[in-house]
mmCIF file with all atom_site columns, C-alpha atoms in Angstrom:
data_model
loop_
_atom_site.group_PDB
_atom_site.id
_atom_site.type_symbol
_atom_site.label_atom_id
_atom_site.label_alt_id
_atom_site.label_comp_id
_atom_site.label_asym_id
_atom_site.label_entity_id
_atom_site.label_seq_id
_atom_site.pdbx_PDB_ins_code
_atom_site.Cartn_x
_atom_site.Cartn_y
_atom_site.Cartn_z
_atom_site.occupancy
_atom_site.B_iso_or_equiv
_atom_site.pdbx_formal_charge
_atom_site.auth_seq_id
_atom_site.auth_comp_id
_atom_site.auth_asym_id
_atom_site.auth_atom_id
_atom_site.pdbx_PDB_model_num
ATOM 1   C CA . GLN A 1 1   ? -71.139 -34.585 44.808 1.00 0.00 ? 1   GLN A CA 1
ATOM 2   C CA . VAL A 1 2   ? -67.582 -35.431 43.811 1.00 0.00 ? 2   VAL A CA 1
ATOM 3   C CA . HIS A 1 3   ? -64.772 -33.386 45.298 1.00 0.00 ? 3   HIS A CA 1
ATOM 4   C CA . LEU A 1 4   ? -61.316 -32.896 43.786 1.00 0.00 ? 4   LEU A CA 1
ATOM 5   C CA . GLN A 1 5   ? -58.383 -31.116 45.396 1.00 0.00 ? 5   GLN A CA 1
ATOM 6   C CA . GLU A 1 6   ? -55.034 -30.349 43.806 1.00 0.00 ? 6   GLU A CA 1
ATOM 7   C CA . SER A 1 7   ? -51.858 -30.418 45.875 1.00 0.00 ? 7   SER A CA 1
ATOM 8   C CA . GLY A 1 8   ? -48.210 -29.754 45.153 1.00 0.00 ? 8   GLY A CA 1
ATOM 9   C CA . PRO A 1 9   ? -45.490 -27.108 45.254 1.00 0.00 ? 9   PRO A CA 1
ATOM 10  C CA . GLY A 1 10  ? -46.374 -23.602 44.146 1.00 0.00 ? 10  GLY A CA 1
ATOM 11  C CA . LEU A 1 11  ? -42.858 -22.838 42.896 1.00 0.00 ? 11  LEU A CA 1
ATOM 12  C CA . VAL A 1 12  ? -40.728 -24.939 40.562 1.00 0.00 ? 12  VAL A CA 1
ATOM 13  C CA . ARG A 1 13  ? -37.286 -24.085 39.214 1.00 0.00 ? 13  ARG A CA 1
ATOM 14  C CA . PRO A 1 14  ? -36.720 -23.945 35.439 1.00 0.00 ? 14  PRO A CA 1
ATOM 15  C CA . SER A 1 15  ? -35.619 -27.278 33.910 1.00 0.00 ? 15  SER A CA 1
ATOM 16  C CA . GLU A 1 16  ? -36.972 -29.204 36.905 1.00 0.00 ? 16  GLU A CA 1
ATOM 17  C CA . THR A 1 17  ? -40.094 -31.381 37.178 1.00 0.00 ? 17  THR A CA 1
ATOM 18  C CA . LEU A 1 18  ? -43.539 -30.101 38.075 1.00 0.00 ? 18  LEU A CA 1
ATOM 19  C CA . SER A 1 19  ? -45.468 -32.650 40.148 1.00 0.00 ? 19  SER A CA 1
ATOM 20  C CA . LEU A 1 20  ? -49.092 -32.336 41.221 1.00 0.00 ? 20  LEU A CA 1
ATOM 21  C CA . THR A 1 21  ? -51.578 -34.703 42.824 1.00 0.00 ? 21  THR A CA 1
ATOM 22  C CA . CYS A 1 22  ? -55.362 -34.603 42.694 1.00 0.00 ? 22  CYS A CA 1
ATOM 23  C CA . ILE A 1 23  ? -57.136 -36.182 45.658 1.00 0.00 ? 23  ILE A CA 1
ATOM 24  C CA . VAL A 1 24  ? -60.650 -37.376 44.840 1.00 0.00 ? 24  VAL A CA 1
ATOM 25  C CA . SER A 1 25  ? -63.396 -37.671 47.452 1.00 0.00 ? 25  SER A CA 1
ATOM 26  C CA . ASP A 1 26  ? -66.878 -39.196 47.366 1.00 0.00 ? 26  ASP A CA 1
ATOM 27  C CA . TYR A 1 27  ? -66.175 -41.225 44.232 1.00 0.00 ? 27  TYR A CA 1
ATOM 28  C CA . SER A 1 28  ? -63.855 -44.160 43.606 1.00 0.00 ? 28  SER A CA 1
ATOM 29  C CA . ILE A 1 29  ? -61.616 -43.364 40.633 1.00 0.00 ? 29  ILE A CA 1
ATOM 30  C CA . ASN A 1 30  ? -61.470 -47.003 39.534 1.00 0.00 ? 30  ASN A CA 1
ATOM 31  C CA . SER A 1 31  ? -65.257 -47.121 39.230 1.00 0.00 ? 31  SER A CA 1
ATOM 32  C CA . GLY A 1 32  ? -65.222 -45.422 35.861 1.00 0.00 ? 32  GLY A CA 1
ATOM 33  C CA . TYR A 1 33  ? -64.751 -42.264 33.782 1.00 0.00 ? 33  TYR A CA 1
ATOM 34  C CA . TYR A 1 34  ? -61.575 -40.364 33.027 1.00 0.00 ? 34  TYR A CA 1
ATOM 35  C CA . TRP A 1 35  ? -59.452 -38.099 35.193 1.00 0.00 ? 35  TRP A CA 1
ATOM 36  C CA . GLY A 1 36  ? -57.816 -35.101 33.642 1.00 0.00 ? 36  GLY A CA 1
ATOM 37  C CA . TRP A 1 37  ? -55.650 -32.033 33.975 1.00 0.00 ? 37  TRP A CA 1
ATOM 38  C CA . ILE A 1 38  ? -56.272 -28.597 32.483 1.00 0.00 ? 38  ILE A CA 1
ATOM 39  C CA . ARG A 1 39  ? -54.170 -25.489 32.935 1.00 0.00 ? 39  ARG A CA 1
ATOM 40  C CA . GLN A 1 40  ? -54.627 -21.745 32.535 1.00 0.00 ? 40  GLN A CA 1
ATOM 41  C CA . PRO A 1 41  ? -51.688 -19.313 32.295 1.00 0.00 ? 41  PRO A CA 1
ATOM 42  C CA . PRO A 1 42  ? -52.331 -16.036 34.111 1.00 0.00 ? 42  PRO A CA 1
ATOM 43  C CA . GLY A 1 43  ? -54.762 -13.905 32.109 1.00 0.00 ? 43  GLY A CA 1
ATOM 44  C CA . LYS A 1 44  ? -55.062 -16.491 29.348 1.00 0.00 ? 44  LYS A CA 1
ATOM 45  C CA . GLY A 1 45  ? -57.367 -19.291 28.220 1.00 0.00 ? 45  GLY A CA 1
ATOM 46  C CA . LEU A 1 46  ? -57.756 -22.935 29.179 1.00 0.00 ? 46  LEU A CA 1
ATOM 47  C CA . GLU A 1 47  ? -55.456 -25.612 27.810 1.00 0.00 ? 47  GLU A CA 1
ATOM 48  C CA . TRP A 1 48  ? -56.193 -29.341 28.024 1.00 0.00 ? 48  TRP A CA 1
ATOM 49  C CA . ILE A 1 49  ? -53.116 -31.183 29.294 1.00 0.00 ? 49  ILE A CA 1
ATOM 50  C CA . GLY A 1 50  ? -54.234 -34.789 29.284 1.00 0.00 ? 50  GLY A CA 1
ATOM 51  C CA . SER A 1 51  ? -56.329 -37.452 30.986 1.00 0.00 ? 51  SER A CA 1
ATOM 52  C CA . ILE A 1 52  ? -56.231 -41.030 32.197 1.00 0.00 ? 52  ILE A CA 1
ATOM 53  C CA . SER A 1 53  ? -59.008 -43.594 32.144 1.00 0.00 ? 53  SER A CA 1
ATOM 54  C CA . HIS A 1 54  ? -60.057 -45.521 35.246 1.00 0.00 ? 54  HIS A CA 1
ATOM 55  C CA . SER A 1 55  ? -58.210 -48.514 33.752 1.00 0.00 ? 55  SER A CA 1
ATOM 56  C CA . GLY A 1 56  ? -54.990 -46.518 33.265 1.00 0.00 ? 56  GLY A CA 1
ATOM 57  C CA . THR A 1 57  ? -55.043 -45.617 29.564 1.00 0.00 ? 57  THR A CA 1
ATOM 58  C CA . THR A 1 58  ? -53.546 -42.172 29.000 1.00 0.00 ? 58  THR A CA 1
ATOM 59  C CA . TYR A 1 59  ? -54.359 -39.425 26.495 1.00 0.00 ? 59  TYR A CA 1
ATOM 60  C CA . TYR A 1 60  ? -51.974 -36.497 26.170 1.00 0.00 ? 60  TYR A CA 1
ATOM 61  C CA . ASN A 1 61  ? -51.884 -33.095 24.523 1.00 0.00 ? 61  ASN A CA 1
ATOM 62  C CA . LEU A 1 62  ? -49.547 -33.726 21.614 1.00 0.00 ? 62  LEU A CA 1
ATOM 63  C CA . SER A 1 63  ? -47.602 -30.533 22.311 1.00 0.00 ? 63  SER A CA 1
ATOM 64  C CA . LEU A 1 64  ? -46.779 -31.718 25.856 1.00 0.00 ? 64  LEU A CA 1
ATOM 65  C CA . LYS A 1 65  ? -46.557 -35.451 25.301 1.00 0.00 ? 65  LYS A CA 1
ATOM 66  C CA . SER A 1 66  ? -42.759 -35.714 25.343 1.00 0.00 ? 66  SER A CA 1
ATOM 67  C CA . ARG A 1 67  ? -42.591 -34.139 28.835 1.00 0.00 ? 67  ARG A CA 1
ATOM 68  C CA . LEU A 1 68  ? -45.779 -35.466 30.395 1.00 0.00 ? 68  LEU A CA 1
ATOM 69  C CA . THR A 1 69  ? -46.815 -38.376 32.590 1.00 0.00 ? 69  THR A CA 1
ATOM 70  C CA . ILE A 1 70  ? -50.265 -38.849 34.149 1.00 0.00 ? 70  ILE A CA 1
ATOM 71  C CA . SER A 1 71  ? -50.769 -41.748 36.532 1.00 0.00 ? 71  SER A CA 1
ATOM 72  C CA . LEU A 1 72  ? -53.354 -43.264 38.877 1.00 0.00 ? 72  LEU A CA 1
ATOM 73  C CA . ASP A 1 73  ? -52.985 -44.340 42.491 1.00 0.00 ? 73  ASP A CA 1
ATOM 74  C CA . THR A 1 74  ? -56.198 -46.229 43.157 1.00 0.00 ? 74  THR A CA 1
ATOM 75  C CA . SER A 1 75  ? -55.153 -47.233 46.672 1.00 0.00 ? 75  SER A CA 1
ATOM 76  C CA . ARG A 1 76  ? -55.131 -43.565 47.662 1.00 0.00 ? 76  ARG A CA 1
ATOM 77  C CA . ASN A 1 77  ? -57.955 -42.572 45.277 1.00 0.00 ? 77  ASN A CA 1
ATOM 78  C CA . GLN A 1 78  ? -55.822 -39.964 43.581 1.00 0.00 ? 78  GLN A CA 1
ATOM 79  C CA . PHE A 1 79  ? -54.119 -39.263 40.281 1.00 0.00 ? 79  PHE A CA 1
ATOM 80  C CA . SER A 1 80  ? -50.991 -37.324 39.448 1.00 0.00 ? 80  SER A CA 1
ATOM 81  C CA . LEU A 1 81  ? -49.305 -35.132 36.875 1.00 0.00 ? 81  LEU A CA 1
ATOM 82  C CA . ARG A 1 82  ? -45.595 -34.918 36.152 1.00 0.00 ? 82  ARG A CA 1
ATOM 83  C CA . LEU A 1 83  ? -44.252 -32.392 33.650 1.00 0.00 ? 83  LEU A CA 1
ATOM 84  C CA . ASN A 1 84  ? -40.522 -32.485 32.988 1.00 0.00 ? 84  ASN A CA 1
ATOM 85  C CA . SER A 1 85  ? -38.098 -29.753 31.922 1.00 0.00 ? 85  SER A CA 1
ATOM 86  C CA . VAL A 1 86  ? -40.400 -26.870 32.781 1.00 0.00 ? 86  VAL A CA 1
ATOM 87  C CA . THR A 1 87  ? -39.943 -23.297 31.612 1.00 0.00 ? 87  THR A CA 1
ATOM 88  C CA . ALA A 1 88  ? -41.660 -20.023 32.448 1.00 0.00 ? 88  ALA A CA 1
ATOM 89  C CA . ALA A 1 89  ? -44.261 -20.896 29.798 1.00 0.00 ? 89  ALA A CA 1
ATOM 90  C CA . ASP A 1 90  ? -45.514 -23.648 32.114 1.00 0.00 ? 90  ASP A CA 1
ATOM 91  C CA . THR A 1 91  ? -46.526 -21.109 34.765 1.00 0.00 ? 91  THR A CA 1
ATOM 92  C CA . ALA A 1 92  ? -50.281 -21.502 35.176 1.00 0.00 ? 92  ALA A CA 1
ATOM 93  C CA . VAL A 1 93  ? -53.187 -22.407 37.402 1.00 0.00 ? 93  VAL A CA 1
ATOM 94  C CA . TYR A 1 94  ? -53.476 -26.178 37.148 1.00 0.00 ? 94  TYR A CA 1
ATOM 95  C CA . TYR A 1 95  ? -56.909 -27.782 37.517 1.00 0.00 ? 95  TYR A CA 1
ATOM 96  C CA . CYS A 1 96  ? -57.816 -31.418 37.917 1.00 0.00 ? 96  CYS A CA 1
ATOM 97  C CA . ALA A 1 97  ? -61.225 -32.610 36.781 1.00 0.00 ? 97  ALA A CA 1
ATOM 98  C CA . ARG A 1 98  ? -63.417 -35.642 36.240 1.00 0.00 ? 98  ARG A CA 1
ATOM 99  C CA . ASP A 1 99  ? -64.026 -36.239 32.540 1.00 0.00 ? 99  ASP A CA 1
ATOM 100 C CA . ARG A 1 100 ? -67.183 -38.135 31.693 1.00 0.00 ? 100 ARG A CA 1
ATOM 101 C CA . GLY A 1 101 ? -65.691 -39.166 28.389 1.00 0.00 ? 101 GLY A CA 1
ATOM 102 C CA . PHE A 1 102 ? -65.181 -37.441 25.061 1.00 0.00 ? 102 PHE A CA 1
ATOM 103 C CA . GLY A 1 103 ? -64.366 -34.189 26.694 1.00 0.00 ? 103 GLY A CA 1
ATOM 104 C CA . PHE A 1 104 ? -66.834 -32.965 29.196 1.00 0.00 ? 104 PHE A CA 1
ATOM 105 C CA . GLN A 1 105 ? -65.526 -32.284 32.655 1.00 0.00 ? 105 GLN A CA 1
ATOM 106 C CA . ASP A 1 106 ? -68.321 -32.248 35.191 1.00 0.00 ? 106 ASP A CA 1
ATOM 107 C CA . TYR A 1 107 ? -66.382 -31.797 38.440 1.00 0.00 ? 107 TYR A CA 1
ATOM 108 C CA . TRP A 1 108 ? -63.339 -29.582 38.896 1.00 0.00 ? 108 TRP A CA 1
ATOM 109 C CA . GLY A 1 109 ? -60.851 -28.877 41.635 1.00 0.00 ? 109 GLY A CA 1
ATOM 110 C CA . GLN A 1 110 ? -60.377 -25.304 42.781 1.00 0.00 ? 110 GLN A CA 1
ATOM 111 C CA . GLY A 1 111 ? -57.060 -25.011 40.941 1.00 0.00 ? 111 GLY A CA 1
ATOM 112 C CA . THR A 1 112 ? -53.512 -24.427 42.142 1.00 0.00 ? 112 THR A CA 1
ATOM 113 C CA . LEU A 1 113 ? -51.059 -21.823 40.864 1.00 0.00 ? 113 LEU A CA 1
ATOM 114 C CA . VAL A 1 114 ? -47.658 -23.164 39.871 1.00 0.00 ? 114 VAL A CA 1
ATOM 115 C CA . THR A 1 115 ? -44.971 -20.617 39.116 1.00 0.00 ? 115 THR A CA 1
ATOM 116 C CA . VAL A 1 116 ? -41.801 -21.578 37.264 1.00 0.00 ? 116 VAL A CA 1
ATOM 117 C CA . SER A 1 117 ? -39.026 -19.266 38.366 1.00 0.00 ? 117 SER A CA 1
ATOM 118 C CA . SER A 1 118 ? -35.502 -19.343 39.674 1.00 0.00 ? 118 SER A CA 1
ATOM 119 C CA . GLN B 2 1   ? -52.449 -28.217 18.767 1.00 0.00 ? 1   GLN B CA 1
ATOM 120 C CA . SER B 2 2   ? -54.516 -25.209 17.598 1.00 0.00 ? 2   SER B CA 1
ATOM 121 C CA . ALA B 2 3   ? -57.393 -23.940 19.695 1.00 0.00 ? 3   ALA B CA 1
ATOM 122 C CA . LEU B 2 4   ? -60.985 -23.628 18.542 1.00 0.00 ? 4   LEU B CA 1
ATOM 123 C CA . THR B 2 5   ? -61.920 -20.087 17.502 1.00 0.00 ? 5   THR B CA 1
ATOM 124 C CA . GLN B 2 6   ? -64.273 -17.984 19.620 1.00 0.00 ? 6   GLN B CA 1
ATOM 125 C CA . PRO B 2 7   ? -65.017 -14.243 19.514 1.00 0.00 ? 7   PRO B CA 1
ATOM 126 C CA . ALA B 2 8   ? -62.969 -12.381 22.104 1.00 0.00 ? 8   ALA B CA 1
ATOM 127 C CA . SER B 2 9   ? -66.005 -10.610 23.509 1.00 0.00 ? 9   SER B CA 1
ATOM 128 C CA . VAL B 2 10  ? -69.798 -10.520 23.307 1.00 0.00 ? 10  VAL B CA 1
ATOM 129 C CA . SER B 2 11  ? -72.069 -8.097  25.115 1.00 0.00 ? 11  SER B CA 1
ATOM 130 C CA . GLY B 2 12  ? -75.757 -7.568  25.669 1.00 0.00 ? 12  GLY B CA 1
ATOM 131 C CA . SER B 2 13  ? -78.241 -5.752  27.850 1.00 0.00 ? 13  SER B CA 1
ATOM 132 C CA . PRO B 2 14  ? -80.199 -7.464  30.627 1.00 0.00 ? 14  PRO B CA 1
ATOM 133 C CA . GLY B 2 15  ? -83.031 -9.513  29.188 1.00 0.00 ? 15  GLY B CA 1
ATOM 134 C CA . GLN B 2 16  ? -81.508 -9.794  25.737 1.00 0.00 ? 16  GLN B CA 1
ATOM 135 C CA . SER B 2 17  ? -80.179 -12.949 24.075 1.00 0.00 ? 17  SER B CA 1
ATOM 136 C CA . ILE B 2 18  ? -76.594 -13.447 23.021 1.00 0.00 ? 18  ILE B CA 1
ATOM 137 C CA . THR B 2 19  ? -74.857 -16.201 21.087 1.00 0.00 ? 19  THR B CA 1
ATOM 138 C CA . ILE B 2 20  ? -71.225 -17.291 21.364 1.00 0.00 ? 20  ILE B CA 1
ATOM 139 C CA . SER B 2 21  ? -69.722 -19.204 18.459 1.00 0.00 ? 21  SER B CA 1
ATOM 140 C CA . CYS B 2 22  ? -67.015 -21.857 18.512 1.00 0.00 ? 22  CYS B CA 1
ATOM 141 C CA . THR B 2 23  ? -65.446 -22.741 15.180 1.00 0.00 ? 23  THR B CA 1
ATOM 142 C CA . GLY B 2 24  ? -63.296 -25.759 14.511 1.00 0.00 ? 24  GLY B CA 1
ATOM 143 C CA . THR B 2 25  ? -62.815 -28.253 11.717 1.00 0.00 ? 25  THR B CA 1
ATOM 144 C CA . THR B 2 26  ? -64.190 -31.546 10.493 1.00 0.00 ? 26  THR B CA 1
ATOM 145 C CA . SER B 2 27  ? -61.645 -33.225 12.777 1.00 0.00 ? 27  SER B CA 1
ATOM 146 C CA . ASP B 2 28  ? -63.245 -31.858 15.909 1.00 0.00 ? 28  ASP B CA 1
ATOM 147 C CA . VAL B 2 29  ? -66.428 -29.747 16.144 1.00 0.00 ? 29  VAL B CA 1
ATOM 148 C CA . GLY B 2 30  ? -67.749 -30.794 12.745 1.00 0.00 ? 30  GLY B CA 1
ATOM 149 C CA . GLY B 2 31  ? -66.952 -34.452 13.118 1.00 0.00 ? 31  GLY B CA 1
ATOM 150 C CA . TYR B 2 32  ? -68.418 -35.241 16.530 1.00 0.00 ? 32  TYR B CA 1
ATOM 151 C CA . ASN B 2 33  ? -71.298 -34.237 18.773 1.00 0.00 ? 33  ASN B CA 1
ATOM 152 C CA . TYR B 2 34  ? -68.860 -33.894 21.650 1.00 0.00 ? 34  TYR B CA 1
ATOM 153 C CA . VAL B 2 35  ? -68.805 -30.164 22.223 1.00 0.00 ? 35  VAL B CA 1
ATOM 154 C CA . SER B 2 36  ? -69.097 -28.815 25.748 1.00 0.00 ? 36  SER B CA 1
ATOM 155 C CA . TRP B 2 37  ? -69.223 -25.298 27.190 1.00 0.00 ? 37  TRP B CA 1
ATOM 156 C CA . TYR B 2 38  ? -67.844 -23.865 30.431 1.00 0.00 ? 38  TYR B CA 1
ATOM 157 C CA . GLN B 2 39  ? -68.554 -20.685 32.358 1.00 0.00 ? 39  GLN B CA 1
ATOM 158 C CA . GLN B 2 40  ? -65.717 -19.182 34.386 1.00 0.00 ? 40  GLN B CA 1
ATOM 159 C CA . HIS B 2 41  ? -66.091 -16.299 36.814 1.00 0.00 ? 41  HIS B CA 1
ATOM 160 C CA . PRO B 2 42  ? -62.939 -14.419 37.881 1.00 0.00 ? 42  PRO B CA 1
ATOM 161 C CA . ASP B 2 43  ? -60.603 -16.481 40.061 1.00 0.00 ? 43  ASP B CA 1
ATOM 162 C CA . LYS B 2 44  ? -62.993 -19.438 40.002 1.00 0.00 ? 44  LYS B CA 1
ATOM 163 C CA . ALA B 2 45  ? -62.803 -22.881 38.457 1.00 0.00 ? 45  ALA B CA 1
ATOM 164 C CA . PRO B 2 46  ? -64.737 -23.403 35.214 1.00 0.00 ? 46  PRO B CA 1
ATOM 165 C CA . LYS B 2 47  ? -68.277 -24.733 35.497 1.00 0.00 ? 47  LYS B CA 1
ATOM 166 C CA . LEU B 2 48  ? -69.881 -27.026 32.926 1.00 0.00 ? 48  LEU B CA 1
ATOM 167 C CA . VAL B 2 49  ? -72.994 -25.436 31.389 1.00 0.00 ? 49  VAL B CA 1
ATOM 168 C CA . MET B 2 50  ? -73.530 -27.583 28.283 1.00 0.00 ? 50  MET B CA 1
ATOM 169 C CA . TYR B 2 51  ? -72.297 -30.974 27.052 1.00 0.00 ? 51  TYR B CA 1
ATOM 170 C CA . GLU B 2 52  ? -72.630 -33.079 23.906 1.00 0.00 ? 52  GLU B CA 1
ATOM 171 C CA . VAL B 2 53  ? -73.713 -29.929 22.040 1.00 0.00 ? 53  VAL B CA 1
ATOM 172 C CA . THR B 2 54  ? -77.260 -29.606 23.407 1.00 0.00 ? 54  THR B CA 1
ATOM 173 C CA . ASN B 2 55  ? -77.392 -31.228 26.852 1.00 0.00 ? 55  ASN B CA 1
ATOM 174 C CA . ARG B 2 56  ? -77.710 -29.064 29.925 1.00 0.00 ? 56  ARG B CA 1
ATOM 175 C CA . PRO B 2 57  ? -76.369 -30.440 33.247 1.00 0.00 ? 57  PRO B CA 1
ATOM 176 C CA . SER B 2 58  ? -78.720 -30.614 36.172 1.00 0.00 ? 58  SER B CA 1
ATOM 177 C CA . GLY B 2 59  ? -78.908 -27.268 37.932 1.00 0.00 ? 59  GLY B CA 1
ATOM 178 C CA . VAL B 2 60  ? -77.923 -25.130 34.962 1.00 0.00 ? 60  VAL B CA 1
ATOM 179 C CA . SER B 2 61  ? -80.476 -22.502 33.988 1.00 0.00 ? 61  SER B CA 1
ATOM 180 C CA . THR B 2 62  ? -82.789 -23.277 31.063 1.00 0.00 ? 62  THR B CA 1
ATOM 181 C CA . ARG B 2 63  ? -81.726 -19.915 29.675 1.00 0.00 ? 63  ARG B CA 1
ATOM 182 C CA . PHE B 2 64  ? -78.633 -21.691 28.341 1.00 0.00 ? 64  PHE B CA 1
ATOM 183 C CA . SER B 2 65  ? -78.964 -23.646 25.099 1.00 0.00 ? 65  SER B CA 1
ATOM 184 C CA . GLY B 2 66  ? -76.556 -25.181 22.612 1.00 0.00 ? 66  GLY B CA 1
ATOM 185 C CA . SER B 2 67  ? -76.513 -25.977 18.916 1.00 0.00 ? 67  SER B CA 1
ATOM 186 C CA . LYS B 2 68  ? -74.191 -26.900 16.086 1.00 0.00 ? 68  LYS B CA 1
ATOM 187 C CA . SER B 2 69  ? -74.058 -26.352 12.357 1.00 0.00 ? 69  SER B CA 1
ATOM 188 C CA . GLY B 2 70  ? -71.202 -27.757 10.339 1.00 0.00 ? 70  GLY B CA 1
ATOM 189 C CA . ASN B 2 71  ? -67.900 -26.901 11.981 1.00 0.00 ? 71  ASN B CA 1
ATOM 190 C CA . THR B 2 72  ? -69.379 -24.249 14.286 1.00 0.00 ? 72  THR B CA 1
ATOM 191 C CA . ALA B 2 73  ? -71.030 -24.822 17.642 1.00 0.00 ? 73  ALA B CA 1
ATOM 192 C CA . SER B 2 74  ? -72.934 -22.121 19.480 1.00 0.00 ? 74  SER B CA 1
ATOM 193 C CA . LEU B 2 75  ? -74.020 -21.330 23.024 1.00 0.00 ? 75  LEU B CA 1
ATOM 194 C CA . THR B 2 76  ? -77.030 -19.043 23.430 1.00 0.00 ? 76  THR B CA 1
ATOM 195 C CA . ILE B 2 77  ? -77.893 -17.279 26.656 1.00 0.00 ? 77  ILE B CA 1
ATOM 196 C CA . SER B 2 78  ? -81.463 -15.993 26.730 1.00 0.00 ? 78  SER B CA 1
ATOM 197 C CA . GLY B 2 79  ? -82.816 -13.418 29.148 1.00 0.00 ? 79  GLY B CA 1
ATOM 198 C CA . LEU B 2 80  ? -79.311 -12.212 29.942 1.00 0.00 ? 80  LEU B CA 1
ATOM 199 C CA . GLN B 2 81  ? -78.683 -11.540 33.640 1.00 0.00 ? 81  GLN B CA 1
ATOM 200 C CA . ALA B 2 82  ? -75.895 -9.806  35.521 1.00 0.00 ? 82  ALA B CA 1
ATOM 201 C CA . GLU B 2 83  ? -74.713 -13.140 36.925 1.00 0.00 ? 83  GLU B CA 1
ATOM 202 C CA . ASP B 2 84  ? -74.043 -14.367 33.380 1.00 0.00 ? 84  ASP B CA 1
ATOM 203 C CA . GLU B 2 85  ? -71.110 -11.956 33.066 1.00 0.00 ? 85  GLU B CA 1
ATOM 204 C CA . ALA B 2 86  ? -68.105 -14.286 32.869 1.00 0.00 ? 86  ALA B CA 1
ATOM 205 C CA . ASP B 2 87  ? -65.677 -15.942 30.487 1.00 0.00 ? 87  ASP B CA 1
ATOM 206 C CA . TYR B 2 88  ? -67.002 -18.815 28.383 1.00 0.00 ? 88  TYR B CA 1
ATOM 207 C CA . TYR B 2 89  ? -64.990 -21.614 26.793 1.00 0.00 ? 89  TYR B CA 1
ATOM 208 C CA . CYS B 2 90  ? -65.975 -24.344 24.380 1.00 0.00 ? 90  CYS B CA 1
ATOM 209 C CA . ASN B 2 91  ? -64.255 -27.716 24.251 1.00 0.00 ? 91  ASN B CA 1
ATOM 210 C CA . SER B 2 92  ? -64.344 -30.469 21.643 1.00 0.00 ? 92  SER B CA 1
ATOM 211 C CA . PHE B 2 93  ? -63.179 -34.020 21.219 1.00 0.00 ? 93  PHE B CA 1
ATOM 212 C CA . ARG B 2 94  ? -60.707 -34.318 18.352 1.00 0.00 ? 94  ARG B CA 1
ATOM 213 C CA . SER B 2 95  ? -60.054 -37.205 15.956 1.00 0.00 ? 95  SER B CA 1
ATOM 214 C CA . SER B 2 96  ? -56.545 -37.660 17.351 1.00 0.00 ? 96  SER B CA 1
ATOM 215 C CA . GLY B 2 97  ? -58.180 -38.826 20.585 1.00 0.00 ? 97  GLY B CA 1
ATOM 216 C CA . THR B 2 98  ? -57.358 -35.579 22.310 1.00 0.00 ? 98  THR B CA 1
ATOM 217 C CA . LEU B 2 99  ? -59.400 -32.627 23.500 1.00 0.00 ? 99  LEU B CA 1
ATOM 218 C CA . VAL B 2 100 ? -59.132 -28.967 22.586 1.00 0.00 ? 100 VAL B CA 1
ATOM 219 C CA . PHE B 2 101 ? -60.517 -25.816 24.172 1.00 0.00 ? 101 PHE B CA 1
ATOM 220 C CA . GLY B 2 102 ? -61.657 -22.668 22.461 1.00 0.00 ? 102 GLY B CA 1
ATOM 221 C CA . THR B 2 103 ? -59.895 -19.325 22.780 1.00 0.00 ? 103 THR B CA 1
ATOM 222 C CA . GLY B 2 104 ? -62.513 -18.027 25.213 1.00 0.00 ? 104 GLY B CA 1
ATOM 223 C CA . THR B 2 105 ? -65.171 -15.303 25.085 1.00 0.00 ? 105 THR B CA 1
ATOM 224 C CA . LYS B 2 106 ? -65.726 -12.555 27.628 1.00 0.00 ? 106 LYS B CA 1
ATOM 225 C CA . VAL B 2 107 ? -69.434 -11.889 28.090 1.00 0.00 ? 107 VAL B CA 1
ATOM 226 C CA . THR B 2 108 ? -70.322 -8.430  29.344 1.00 0.00 ? 108 THR B CA 1
ATOM 227 C CA . VAL B 2 109 ? -73.763 -7.466  30.596 1.00 0.00 ? 109 VAL B CA 1
ATOM 228 C CA . LEU B 2 110 ? -74.254 -3.797  29.779 1.00 0.00 ? 110 LEU B CA 1
#
C-alpha cells in the first residue's frame, strides 16, 4: 500500500507562488512510474495539472505550462508543485497521485485545499 | 485543453444497471486504449475503478465494467447499490502527451 500526503500553505496571495509537496511512503519514487498533480475547484470537476516520471521527465497541462514547475526530490522521497502568478481561479483542492503511466492514477493523497485570496 | 464529455447525471434504482458515457476525439479516447474511471464520494479523494478501458483494479467490485466504441468509452455499473452513489470521472491519455479528465457524472441511486 502506497501512501501519499500533500503539504503546504492553505492560503496564497494573488500574484504569488503556490507551492505544495507530496510525501510518498512505502514506495521509492525513483523505482518507477509517474508522479502527478490533479486539482478540483470547489464544487467542480477534476483537472489534470501535470506529472513527472521517476527519471525526471515532466508533462504539463498546456493551459498551465507557462506557470508550472513539477520536480522530484528523491533523497526525501517526495515531489513538488510550483504554480506562479496565481489568481482566484487557482483556488482548489490539490491532490497528488501515483500514475502508472498513460493516465491511470492508482494511489491518491487525501487532498489539500489551497485558497487564493488577499 | 477541453475536457471529455460526460452526462451531468445518471440515476437508477437498486439492482438496476446504469451506463456512463465519456466522449472524446480520435486524439484521446478514440486513439488509445488508455481510458480510466474514478469514483469520488463527497469530500473524499477519487478512487480508481477501471483502467485501460476494461481492466478492474484488485478490490473493485465485479459489478463495474468498462468498454469503448469509437470515440466514446463507457462505464457500466450492474446491480446498482446505495454505496455506488457518487461522482464518476473518466480520464484519457491524449496525443499531445497529456492527460484529460471528463466533466464528471453524478450517479444517484433512487
